[in-house]
PDB file of C-alpha atoms in Angstrom:
ATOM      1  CA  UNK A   1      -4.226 -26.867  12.417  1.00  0.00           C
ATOM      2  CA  UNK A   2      -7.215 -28.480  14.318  1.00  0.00           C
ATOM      3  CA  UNK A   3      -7.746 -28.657  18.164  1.00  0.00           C
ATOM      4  CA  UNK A   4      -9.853 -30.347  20.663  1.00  0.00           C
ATOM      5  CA  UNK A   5      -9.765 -26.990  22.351  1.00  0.00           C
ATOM      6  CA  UNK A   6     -12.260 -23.840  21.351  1.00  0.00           C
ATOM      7  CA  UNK A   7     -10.194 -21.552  18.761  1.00  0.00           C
ATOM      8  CA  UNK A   8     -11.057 -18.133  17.878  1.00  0.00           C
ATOM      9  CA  UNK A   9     -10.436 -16.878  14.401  1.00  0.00           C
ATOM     10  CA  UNK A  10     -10.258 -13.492  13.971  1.00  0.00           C
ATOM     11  CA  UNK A  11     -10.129 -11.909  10.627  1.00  0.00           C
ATOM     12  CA  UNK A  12      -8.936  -8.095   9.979  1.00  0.00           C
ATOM     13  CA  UNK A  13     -11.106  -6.030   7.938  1.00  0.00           C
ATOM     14  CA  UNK A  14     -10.879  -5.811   3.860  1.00  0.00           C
ATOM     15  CA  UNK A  15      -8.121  -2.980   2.676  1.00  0.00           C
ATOM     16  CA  UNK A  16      -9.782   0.461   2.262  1.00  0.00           C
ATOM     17  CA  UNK A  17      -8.124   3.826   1.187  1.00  0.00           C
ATOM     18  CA  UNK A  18      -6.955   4.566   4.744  1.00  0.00           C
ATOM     19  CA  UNK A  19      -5.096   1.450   5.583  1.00  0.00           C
ATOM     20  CA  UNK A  20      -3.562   1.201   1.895  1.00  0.00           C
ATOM     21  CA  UNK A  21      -2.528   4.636   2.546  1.00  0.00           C
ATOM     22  CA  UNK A  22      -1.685   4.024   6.119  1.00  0.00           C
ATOM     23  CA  UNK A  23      -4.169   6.503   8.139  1.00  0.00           C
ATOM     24  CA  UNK A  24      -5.063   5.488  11.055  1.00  0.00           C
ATOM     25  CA  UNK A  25      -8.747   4.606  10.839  1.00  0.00           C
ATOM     26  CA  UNK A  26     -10.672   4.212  14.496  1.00  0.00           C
ATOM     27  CA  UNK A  27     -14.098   5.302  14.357  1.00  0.00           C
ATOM     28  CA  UNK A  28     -14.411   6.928  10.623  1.00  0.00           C
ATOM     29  CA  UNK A  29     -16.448   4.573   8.440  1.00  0.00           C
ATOM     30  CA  UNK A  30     -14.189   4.231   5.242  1.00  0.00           C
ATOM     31  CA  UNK A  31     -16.014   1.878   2.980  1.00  0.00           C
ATOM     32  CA  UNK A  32     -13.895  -0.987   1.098  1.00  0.00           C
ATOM     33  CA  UNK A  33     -11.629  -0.494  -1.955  1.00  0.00           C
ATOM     34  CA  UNK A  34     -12.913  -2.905  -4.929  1.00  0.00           C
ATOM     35  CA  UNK A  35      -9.460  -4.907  -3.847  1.00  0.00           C
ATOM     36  CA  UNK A  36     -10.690  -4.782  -0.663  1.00  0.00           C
ATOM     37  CA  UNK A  37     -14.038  -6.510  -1.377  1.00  0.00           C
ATOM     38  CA  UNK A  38     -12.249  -9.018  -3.322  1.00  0.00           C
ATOM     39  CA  UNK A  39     -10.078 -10.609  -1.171  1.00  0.00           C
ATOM     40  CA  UNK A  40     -12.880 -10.448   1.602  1.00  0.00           C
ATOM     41  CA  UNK A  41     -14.656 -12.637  -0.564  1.00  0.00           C
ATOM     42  CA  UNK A  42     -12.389 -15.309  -1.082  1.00  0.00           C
ATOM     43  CA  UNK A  43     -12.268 -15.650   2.497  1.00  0.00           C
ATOM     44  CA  UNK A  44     -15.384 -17.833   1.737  1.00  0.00           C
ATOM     45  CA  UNK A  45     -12.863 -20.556   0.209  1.00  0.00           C
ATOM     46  CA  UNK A  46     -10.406 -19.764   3.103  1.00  0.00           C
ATOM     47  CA  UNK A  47     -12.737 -20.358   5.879  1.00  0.00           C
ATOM     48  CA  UNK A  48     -14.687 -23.303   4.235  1.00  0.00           C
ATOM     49  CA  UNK A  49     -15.266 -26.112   6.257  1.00  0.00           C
ATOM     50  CA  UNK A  50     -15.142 -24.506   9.659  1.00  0.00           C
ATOM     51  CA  UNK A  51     -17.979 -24.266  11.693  1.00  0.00           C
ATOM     52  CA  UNK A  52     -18.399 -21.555  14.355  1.00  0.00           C
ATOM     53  CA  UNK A  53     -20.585 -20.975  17.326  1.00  0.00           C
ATOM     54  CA  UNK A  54     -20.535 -17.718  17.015  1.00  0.00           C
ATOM     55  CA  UNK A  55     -19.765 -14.903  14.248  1.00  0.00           C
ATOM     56  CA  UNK A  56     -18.925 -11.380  15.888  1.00  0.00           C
ATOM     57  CA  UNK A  57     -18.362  -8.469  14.364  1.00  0.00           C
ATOM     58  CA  UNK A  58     -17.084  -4.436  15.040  1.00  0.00           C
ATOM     59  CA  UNK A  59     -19.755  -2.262  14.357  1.00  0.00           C
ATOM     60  CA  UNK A  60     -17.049  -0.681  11.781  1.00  0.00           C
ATOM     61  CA  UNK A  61     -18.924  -0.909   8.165  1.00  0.00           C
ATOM     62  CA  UNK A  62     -15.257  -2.334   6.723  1.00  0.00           C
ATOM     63  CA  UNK A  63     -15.610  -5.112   9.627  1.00  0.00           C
ATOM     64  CA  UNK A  64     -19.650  -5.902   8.447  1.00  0.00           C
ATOM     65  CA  UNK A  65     -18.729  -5.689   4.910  1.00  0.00           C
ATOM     66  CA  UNK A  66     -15.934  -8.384   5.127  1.00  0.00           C
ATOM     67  CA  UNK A  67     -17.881  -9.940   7.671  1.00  0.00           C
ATOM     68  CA  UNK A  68     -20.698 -10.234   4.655  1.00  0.00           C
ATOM     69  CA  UNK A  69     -18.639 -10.674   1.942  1.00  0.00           C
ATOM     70  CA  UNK A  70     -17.012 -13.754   3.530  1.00  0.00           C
ATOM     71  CA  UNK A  71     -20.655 -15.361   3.991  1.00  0.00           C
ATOM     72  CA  UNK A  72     -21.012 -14.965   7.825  1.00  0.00           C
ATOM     73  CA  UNK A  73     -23.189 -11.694   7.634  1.00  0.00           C
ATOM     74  CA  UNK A  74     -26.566 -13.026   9.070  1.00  0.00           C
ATOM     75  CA  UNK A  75     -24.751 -14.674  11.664  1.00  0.00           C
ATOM     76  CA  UNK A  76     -23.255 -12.140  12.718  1.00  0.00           C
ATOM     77  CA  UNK A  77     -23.414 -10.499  16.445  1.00  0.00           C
ATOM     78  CA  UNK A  78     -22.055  -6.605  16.394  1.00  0.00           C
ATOM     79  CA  UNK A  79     -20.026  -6.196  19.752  1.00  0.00           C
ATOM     80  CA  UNK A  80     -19.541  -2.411  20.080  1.00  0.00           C
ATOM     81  CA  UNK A  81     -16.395  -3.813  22.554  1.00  0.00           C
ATOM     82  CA  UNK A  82     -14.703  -4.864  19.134  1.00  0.00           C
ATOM     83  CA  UNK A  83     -14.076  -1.379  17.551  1.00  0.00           C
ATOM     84  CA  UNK A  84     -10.981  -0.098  16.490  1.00  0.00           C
ATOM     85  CA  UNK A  85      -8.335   1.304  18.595  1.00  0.00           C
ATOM     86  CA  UNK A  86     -10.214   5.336  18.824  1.00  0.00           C
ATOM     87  CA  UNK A  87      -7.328   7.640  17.528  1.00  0.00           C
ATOM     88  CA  UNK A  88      -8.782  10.771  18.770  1.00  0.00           C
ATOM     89  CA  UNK A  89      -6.717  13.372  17.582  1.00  0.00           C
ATOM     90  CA  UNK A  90      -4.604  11.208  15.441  1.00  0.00           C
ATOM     91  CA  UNK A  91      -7.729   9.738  13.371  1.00  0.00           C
ATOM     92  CA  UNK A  92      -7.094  10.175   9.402  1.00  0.00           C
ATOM     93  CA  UNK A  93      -3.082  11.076  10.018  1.00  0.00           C
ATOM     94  CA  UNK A  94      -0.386   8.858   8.891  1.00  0.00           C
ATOM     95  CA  UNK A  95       1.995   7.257  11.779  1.00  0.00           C
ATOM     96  CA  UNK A  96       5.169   9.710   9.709  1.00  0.00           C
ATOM     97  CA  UNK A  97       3.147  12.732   9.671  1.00  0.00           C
ATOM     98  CA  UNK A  98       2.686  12.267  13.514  1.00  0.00           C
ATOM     99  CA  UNK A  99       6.147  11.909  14.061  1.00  0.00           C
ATOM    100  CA  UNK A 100       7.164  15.533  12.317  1.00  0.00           C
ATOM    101  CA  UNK A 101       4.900  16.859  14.762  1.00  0.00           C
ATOM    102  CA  UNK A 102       5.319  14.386  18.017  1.00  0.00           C
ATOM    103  CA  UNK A 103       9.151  12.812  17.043  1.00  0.00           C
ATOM    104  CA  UNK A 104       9.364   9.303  19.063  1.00  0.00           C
ATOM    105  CA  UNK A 105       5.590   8.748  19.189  1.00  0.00           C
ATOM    106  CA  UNK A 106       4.527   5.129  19.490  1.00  0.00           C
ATOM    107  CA  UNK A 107       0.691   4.226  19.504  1.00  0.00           C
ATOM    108  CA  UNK A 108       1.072   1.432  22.020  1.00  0.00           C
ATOM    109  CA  UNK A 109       3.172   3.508  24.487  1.00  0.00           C
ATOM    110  CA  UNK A 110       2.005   6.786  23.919  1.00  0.00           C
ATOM    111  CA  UNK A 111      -1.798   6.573  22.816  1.00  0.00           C
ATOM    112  CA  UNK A 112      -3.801   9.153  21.151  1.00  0.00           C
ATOM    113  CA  UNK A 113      -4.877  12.723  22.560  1.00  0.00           C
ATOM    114  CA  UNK A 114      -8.936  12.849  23.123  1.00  0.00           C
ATOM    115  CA  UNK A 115      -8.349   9.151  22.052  1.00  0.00           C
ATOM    116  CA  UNK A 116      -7.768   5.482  23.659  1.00  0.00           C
ATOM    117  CA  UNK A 117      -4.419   4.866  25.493  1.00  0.00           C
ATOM    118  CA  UNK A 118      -3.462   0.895  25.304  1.00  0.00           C
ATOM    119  CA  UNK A 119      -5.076   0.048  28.562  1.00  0.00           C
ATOM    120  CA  UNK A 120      -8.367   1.812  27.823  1.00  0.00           C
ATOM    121  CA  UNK A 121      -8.363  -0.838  24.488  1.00  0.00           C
ATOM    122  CA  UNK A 122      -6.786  -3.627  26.900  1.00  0.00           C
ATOM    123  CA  UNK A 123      -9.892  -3.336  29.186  1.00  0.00           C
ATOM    124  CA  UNK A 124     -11.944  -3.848  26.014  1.00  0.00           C
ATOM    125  CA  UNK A 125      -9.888  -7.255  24.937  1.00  0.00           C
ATOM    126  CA  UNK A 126     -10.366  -8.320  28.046  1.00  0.00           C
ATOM    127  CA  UNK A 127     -14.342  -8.013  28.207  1.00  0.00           C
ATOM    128  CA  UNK A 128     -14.150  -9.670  24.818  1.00  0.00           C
ATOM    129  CA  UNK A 129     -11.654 -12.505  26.300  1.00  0.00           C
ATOM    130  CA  UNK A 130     -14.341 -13.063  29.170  1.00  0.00           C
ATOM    131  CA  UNK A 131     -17.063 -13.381  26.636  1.00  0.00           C
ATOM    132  CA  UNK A 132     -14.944 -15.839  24.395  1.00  0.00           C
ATOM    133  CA  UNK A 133     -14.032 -18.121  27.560  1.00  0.00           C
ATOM    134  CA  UNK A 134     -17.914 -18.550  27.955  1.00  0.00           C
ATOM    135  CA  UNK A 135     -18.606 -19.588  24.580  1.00  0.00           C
ATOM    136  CA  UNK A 136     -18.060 -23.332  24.476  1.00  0.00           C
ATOM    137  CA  UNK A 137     -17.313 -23.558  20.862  1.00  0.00           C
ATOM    138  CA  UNK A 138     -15.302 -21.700  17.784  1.00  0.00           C
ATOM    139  CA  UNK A 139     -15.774 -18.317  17.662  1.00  0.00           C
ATOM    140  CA  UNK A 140     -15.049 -15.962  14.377  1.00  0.00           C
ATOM    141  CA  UNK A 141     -14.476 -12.679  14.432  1.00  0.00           C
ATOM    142  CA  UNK A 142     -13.971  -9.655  11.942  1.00  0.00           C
ATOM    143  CA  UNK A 143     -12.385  -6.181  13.231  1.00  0.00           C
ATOM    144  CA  UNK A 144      -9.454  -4.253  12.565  1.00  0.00           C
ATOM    145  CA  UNK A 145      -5.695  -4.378  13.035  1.00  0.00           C
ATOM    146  CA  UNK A 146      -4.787  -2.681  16.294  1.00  0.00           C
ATOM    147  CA  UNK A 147      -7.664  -3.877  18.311  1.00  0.00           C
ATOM    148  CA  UNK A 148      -7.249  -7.382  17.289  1.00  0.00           C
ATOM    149  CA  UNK A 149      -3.235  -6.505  18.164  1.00  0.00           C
ATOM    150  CA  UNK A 150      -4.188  -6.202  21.700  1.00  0.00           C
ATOM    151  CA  UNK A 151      -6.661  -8.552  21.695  1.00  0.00           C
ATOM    152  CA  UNK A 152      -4.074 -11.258  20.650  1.00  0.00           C
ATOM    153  CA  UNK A 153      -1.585 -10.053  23.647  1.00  0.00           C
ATOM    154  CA  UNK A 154      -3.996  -9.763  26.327  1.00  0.00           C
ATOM    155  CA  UNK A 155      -5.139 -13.499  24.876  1.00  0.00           C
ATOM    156  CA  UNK A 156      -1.499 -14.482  25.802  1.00  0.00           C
ATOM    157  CA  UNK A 157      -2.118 -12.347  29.406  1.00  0.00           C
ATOM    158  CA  UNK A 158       0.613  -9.711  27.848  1.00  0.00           C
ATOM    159  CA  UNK A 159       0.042  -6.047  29.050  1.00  0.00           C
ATOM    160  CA  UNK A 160      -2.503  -4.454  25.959  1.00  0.00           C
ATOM    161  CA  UNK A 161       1.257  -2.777  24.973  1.00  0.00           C
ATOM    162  CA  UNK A 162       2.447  -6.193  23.921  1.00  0.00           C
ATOM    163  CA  UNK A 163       0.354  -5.975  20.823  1.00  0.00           C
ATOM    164  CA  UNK A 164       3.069  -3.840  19.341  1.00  0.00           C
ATOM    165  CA  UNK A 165       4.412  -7.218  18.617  1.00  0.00           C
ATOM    166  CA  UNK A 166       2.040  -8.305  16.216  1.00  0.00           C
ATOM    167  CA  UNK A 167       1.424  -7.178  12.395  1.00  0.00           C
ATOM    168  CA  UNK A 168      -1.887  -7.531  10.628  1.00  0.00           C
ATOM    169  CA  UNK A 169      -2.728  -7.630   7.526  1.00  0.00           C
ATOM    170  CA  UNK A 170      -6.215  -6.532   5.322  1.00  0.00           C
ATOM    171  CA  UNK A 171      -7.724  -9.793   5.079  1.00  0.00           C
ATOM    172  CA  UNK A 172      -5.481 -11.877   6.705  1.00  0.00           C
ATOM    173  CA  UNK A 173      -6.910 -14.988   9.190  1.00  0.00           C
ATOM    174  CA  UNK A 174      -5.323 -15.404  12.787  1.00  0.00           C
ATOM    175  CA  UNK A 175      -6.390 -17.866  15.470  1.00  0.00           C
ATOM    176  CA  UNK A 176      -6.427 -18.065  19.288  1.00  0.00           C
ATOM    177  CA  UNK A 177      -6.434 -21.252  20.935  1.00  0.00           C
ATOM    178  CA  UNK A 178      -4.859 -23.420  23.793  1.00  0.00           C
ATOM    179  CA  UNK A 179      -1.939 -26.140  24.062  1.00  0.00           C
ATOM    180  CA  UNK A 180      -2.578 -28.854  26.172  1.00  0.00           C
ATOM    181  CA  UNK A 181      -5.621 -27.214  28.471  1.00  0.00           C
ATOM    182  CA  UNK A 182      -7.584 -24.639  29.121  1.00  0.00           C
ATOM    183  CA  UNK A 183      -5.153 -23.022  30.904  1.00  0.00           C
ATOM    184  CA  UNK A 184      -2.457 -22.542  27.947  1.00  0.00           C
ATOM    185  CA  UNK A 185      -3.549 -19.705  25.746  1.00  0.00           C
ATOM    186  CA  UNK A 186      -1.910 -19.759  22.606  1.00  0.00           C
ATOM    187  CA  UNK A 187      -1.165 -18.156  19.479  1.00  0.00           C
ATOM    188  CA  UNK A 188      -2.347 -20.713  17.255  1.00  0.00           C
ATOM    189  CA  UNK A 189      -1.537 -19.269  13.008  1.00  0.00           C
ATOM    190  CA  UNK A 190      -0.814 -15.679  12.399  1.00  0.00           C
ATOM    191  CA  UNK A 191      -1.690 -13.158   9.963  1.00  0.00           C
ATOM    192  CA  UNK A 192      -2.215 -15.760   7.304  1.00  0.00           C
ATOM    193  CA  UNK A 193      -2.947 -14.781   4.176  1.00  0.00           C
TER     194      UNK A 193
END
């Protein structure tokens, strides 16, 4: 699905241990499972053909690796802006072993203790939104599921809680993009895999 409109494509990060086993992975560097590696190497087939502007990248080494693995790695610009949600407290713990401890927890409503709350990673989507209005062409980018959650909402100029909408997953390619102008953000493919 082609437009005469810029698109942005973001791709979320090869699977490693923690997301197969569902820990919540902010700022740890968790490497890539084998699996992992594989599929972010056929995103060279998936992404064939497109040409980008700009390649951007978390500084996360599961967001380089796929970012490398798919063929974009010397393109690639590291935006620190582009990191994962930062679970503070919460980093390496599973969403059920939260809730024996916290019952009705939600990570977009509630955020994490010494961590981000939803409009701390909100105010980051939004410097990234900026940044993407002021790049004329296709942009790619390669980070991880929550952030690019938000990221999507705030695209759509939902409150950074909106993301809870949204599922992502390892490997899969989304895109950002417009209807009939500039001024009709829109959710273009989803969580394709």
């Amino acid at each position: 699905m082609s437009s005469a409109f810029p698109e942005i494509y973001l791709v979320r990060h090869g699977e490693t241990e923690w997301s197969r086993s569902g820990r919540h992975t902010g700022r740890t560097d968790i490497p890539l499972t084998a699996n992992g590696e594989a599929a972010a190497g056929k995103l060279t087939d998936r992404l064939s053909g497109l040409i980008f502007s700009a390649v951007w990248s978390s500084p996360s080494a599961r967001a380089r690796k796929t970012c490398a693995l798919a063929g974009f790695g010397s393109e690639a610009i590291i935006r620190d802006d582009l990191a994962e949600w930062d679970y503070g407290a919460y980093e390496g713990i599973t969403t059920k072993e939260i809730l024996a401890v916290r019952p009705g927890w939600q990570l977009f409503r509630d955020g994490c203790p010494n961590g981000e709350f939803a409009a701390d990673v909100g105010a980051r989507a939004d410097a990234v939104i900026h940044a993407l209005r002021q790049t004329a062409g296709t942009v790619l980018i390669f980070s991880s599921s929550h952030f690019l959650r938000v990221l999507a909402a705030r695209w759509l100029g939902l409150p950074p809680e909106g993301g809870v909408c949204f599922s992502l997953d390892t490997t899969s390619i989304s895109m950002l993009g417009y209807e009939h102008d500039l001024s009709e953000p829109v959710i273009r493919g989803w969580n394709q895999r």
